[in-house]
XYZ file of C-alpha atoms in Angstrom:
247
model
C 12.745 7.541 -8.990
C 11.915 4.179 -7.447
C 8.967 2.567 -5.096
C 9.925 0.151 -3.500
C 6.510 -2.671 -3.283
C 6.193 -5.325 -0.319
C 4.465 -7.962 -0.441
C 3.461 -11.360 -1.105
C 1.675 -13.332 -4.136
C -0.520 -10.535 -4.801
C 2.310 -8.176 -5.141
C 4.693 -10.601 -6.775
C 1.423 -11.558 -9.654
C 1.134 -15.423 -8.866
C -0.527 -16.831 -11.894
C -0.389 -13.733 -15.092
C 2.653 -13.276 -16.709
C 4.898 -9.998 -15.532
C 4.104 -8.001 -17.862
C 0.157 -8.075 -16.355
C 1.136 -7.471 -13.517
C -0.221 -4.315 -11.406
C 3.116 -3.741 -10.445
C 4.242 -3.488 -14.275
C 0.888 -1.831 -15.576
C 1.600 1.076 -12.916
C 5.356 1.485 -13.843
C 4.117 2.120 -17.827
C 1.533 4.159 -16.630
C 3.346 6.098 -13.698
C 6.547 6.496 -15.652
C 8.628 5.444 -12.344
C 10.190 2.356 -10.793
C 8.079 -0.108 -9.400
C 10.404 -2.644 -7.882
C 8.920 -5.724 -7.126
C 9.781 -7.479 -3.997
C 6.476 -9.690 -3.731
C 7.547 -13.349 -1.880
C 4.400 -15.545 -3.036
C 3.293 -16.995 0.758
C 5.118 -14.688 2.306
C 3.118 -12.936 5.885
C 3.775 -9.480 7.002
C 6.545 -10.972 9.512
C 8.476 -12.246 6.258
C 8.342 -8.608 4.694
C 9.124 -7.022 8.053
C 12.493 -8.837 8.239
C 13.187 -7.901 4.768
C 12.042 -4.002 5.100
C 15.466 -2.847 6.134
C 17.619 -4.526 3.585
C 15.749 -3.829 0.385
C 15.109 -0.244 2.172
C 18.735 0.151 1.953
C 19.436 -1.711 -1.385
C 16.406 0.022 -3.396
C 16.947 3.669 -2.093
C 13.362 4.180 -2.645
C 11.322 7.579 -3.070
C 8.203 6.063 -1.585
C 7.320 2.411 -0.271
C 3.995 0.413 -1.057
C 2.930 -2.020 1.305
C 0.420 -5.036 0.687
C 0.275 -8.249 2.841
C -1.575 -9.645 5.316
C -3.904 -12.757 3.841
C -1.018 -14.640 4.671
C -0.685 -14.573 8.295
C -4.779 -15.021 8.629
C -4.571 -18.237 6.785
C -1.803 -19.398 8.784
C -1.816 -18.213 11.842
C -5.672 -17.893 11.899
C -6.295 -14.109 12.945
C -5.151 -10.472 12.118
C -3.078 -9.273 14.841
C 0.462 -10.059 13.111
C -0.461 -8.687 10.664
C -2.237 -5.433 11.758
C 1.509 -4.415 14.693
C 3.742 -5.503 10.919
C 1.870 -2.586 8.669
C 1.827 -0.529 11.739
C 5.702 -1.334 12.418
C 6.980 -0.869 8.605
C 4.875 1.631 8.896
C 6.230 4.160 11.478
C 10.042 2.521 10.096
C 9.260 4.745 7.037
C 8.514 7.804 9.084
C 11.815 7.069 11.083
C 13.369 7.943 6.996
C 11.128 10.584 6.375
C 10.067 8.186 3.939
C 6.404 8.178 2.049
C 4.898 4.919 2.275
C 1.449 3.913 1.007
C -0.656 0.722 2.266
C -3.019 -1.333 0.648
C -5.806 -3.930 1.310
C -5.218 -6.973 -0.169
C -8.007 -8.257 -2.535
C -11.003 -10.140 -0.446
C -11.328 -14.430 -1.514
C -13.497 -15.832 -3.793
C -13.988 -18.175 -1.697
C -16.418 -20.455 -4.016
C -13.406 -21.369 -6.382
C -10.556 -21.456 -3.738
C -7.937 -24.107 -4.206
C -9.061 -27.539 -2.693
C -6.374 -28.840 -1.745
C -5.697 -25.863 0.598
C -8.541 -27.199 2.420
C -7.497 -28.564 5.676
C -5.047 -26.190 6.308
C -7.327 -22.825 5.838
C -10.568 -22.339 6.625
C -11.698 -20.079 3.478
C -14.874 -18.643 5.044
C -13.431 -17.714 8.179
C -10.499 -16.282 6.505
C -12.878 -14.256 4.005
C -14.317 -12.862 7.693
C -11.480 -12.380 8.946
C -9.745 -10.331 5.848
C -12.199 -8.096 6.016
C -11.827 -7.291 9.481
C -8.562 -6.307 8.538
C -9.058 -4.136 5.438
C -11.966 -2.114 7.792
C -8.718 -1.810 10.578
C -6.259 -0.819 7.719
C -8.488 1.660 6.451
C -8.822 3.169 10.497
C -5.239 2.891 11.177
C -4.905 4.697 7.614
C -7.327 7.715 8.085
C -5.773 8.278 12.133
C -2.424 8.223 10.882
C -2.751 10.291 7.359
C -1.078 7.245 5.318
C -2.524 7.462 1.740
C -4.078 3.870 1.525
C -5.088 2.105 -2.005
C -8.268 -0.076 -0.777
C -8.151 -3.076 -3.255
C -10.753 -4.765 -1.519
C -13.277 -1.836 -1.513
C -12.402 -2.213 -5.384
C -13.180 -5.757 -5.622
C -16.609 -5.595 -3.431
C -17.999 -2.737 -5.750
C -21.393 -3.881 -7.778
C -19.394 -4.371 -11.429
C -16.428 -6.520 -9.609
C -18.905 -9.005 -7.096
C -21.020 -9.994 -10.939
C -17.600 -10.979 -12.214
C -17.165 -13.241 -9.227
C -14.240 -15.505 -10.220
C -13.452 -14.350 -13.443
C -11.289 -11.744 -11.868
C -9.694 -14.588 -10.483
C -7.276 -16.958 -11.485
C -7.850 -19.440 -8.470
C -10.096 -17.856 -5.980
C -6.794 -15.968 -4.441
C -5.177 -14.182 -7.072
C -6.401 -11.375 -9.581
C -6.097 -12.921 -13.392
C -5.004 -10.563 -15.499
C -8.280 -8.404 -15.732
C -8.429 -7.976 -11.765
C -4.703 -6.860 -12.366
C -5.739 -4.425 -14.257
C -8.543 -2.687 -12.816
C -5.847 -2.950 -9.241
C -2.980 -1.324 -11.894
C -5.573 1.415 -12.517
C -6.715 2.804 -8.700
C -3.337 2.040 -7.556
C -2.310 4.711 -10.197
C -5.144 7.145 -8.829
C -4.635 7.025 -5.419
C -0.338 7.293 -5.927
C 0.417 9.737 -8.996
C -0.410 12.544 -6.576
C 2.446 10.951 -4.866
C 5.065 10.414 -7.025
C 4.302 14.324 -8.959
C 4.866 15.397 -5.404
C 8.336 13.457 -4.812
C 9.842 14.403 -7.823
C 8.978 18.191 -7.659
C 10.548 17.914 -4.304
C 13.300 16.181 -5.942
C 13.954 18.834 -8.626
C 13.290 22.081 -5.853
C 14.717 20.773 -2.823
C 14.841 23.862 -0.878
C 11.299 24.685 -1.470
C 10.431 21.958 0.597
C 12.975 22.824 2.876
C 11.579 26.242 3.440
C 7.949 25.064 3.366
C 8.511 22.057 6.172
C 10.494 24.081 8.389
C 8.162 27.065 8.050
C 4.824 25.011 9.238
C 6.831 22.831 11.848
C 7.029 26.220 13.336
C 4.177 27.591 12.893
C 2.407 23.530 13.340
C -0.279 24.778 15.850
C -2.454 27.328 13.962
C -1.668 25.185 10.481
C -5.929 24.180 9.831
C -6.260 19.862 9.509
C -2.948 19.180 10.391
C -2.085 15.708 11.442
C 0.862 14.924 13.144
C 2.474 12.142 15.343
C 5.339 11.013 16.239
C 8.179 9.948 12.889
C 6.022 11.872 10.537
C 4.704 15.789 9.818
C 1.401 15.509 7.715
C 0.817 19.331 6.679
C -2.741 20.025 4.566
C -2.948 19.151 0.412
C -2.329 22.281 -1.970
C -2.594 22.863 -5.514
C 0.895 22.867 -5.445
C 2.281 20.017 -2.760
C -0.490 17.658 -2.707
C 1.164 15.583 -0.303
C 4.629 16.637 1.610
C 5.676 14.974 5.320
C 8.879 16.218 7.646
C 10.423 14.936 10.244
C 9.268 15.471 13.913
C 11.683 18.122 15.488
C 13.604 16.400 17.993
């Protein structure tokens, strides 16, 4: 089973050894392959351009998306990042491909690279990044997309006290930061991994349950539906399940 991780330097693991990156640590813990397709400096526009070719090449069971700060750094706003993340989520839905979205981590502005100061307003970027993270929370809640909230993790009191001790350069987490990210990612994604593993072992059970729930969709409590995906309420055996929207 493979999880395709599309992103920028935060996914790539800039500043740390591969074995210390959150993708590698999560892979070891989850027991599945995390295919790291992070490109330092990439924007969500670049991620969108790579999305379909990577999905066709890797053939993942799950897609994981994290990006947006480079859009903010170089474009001055988060509008393109919002649109591109939404597009990739919808393209995943069109392929009945489970998707996970993660927020970027906040900056440690005081230790951000001084050499970038002429090109990037880090103080403004931090505030726009905070708004972007909040929008990702609202978007994922509206469309029942699993969210890994790295921004909130780094703003918890314990992490705020550590401050620069979690970063290589004010932008990229160090090994300690990546370990925290891996732990949160695993706690949010392990249910999806179990569900996808079960679905591959017992595909008939999923097909039967999906057909039944589509037939009875108007009577299901707490069901969220949107064009492309049909999300079912959690159950002990099947924590997360999605099926193509009829027609």
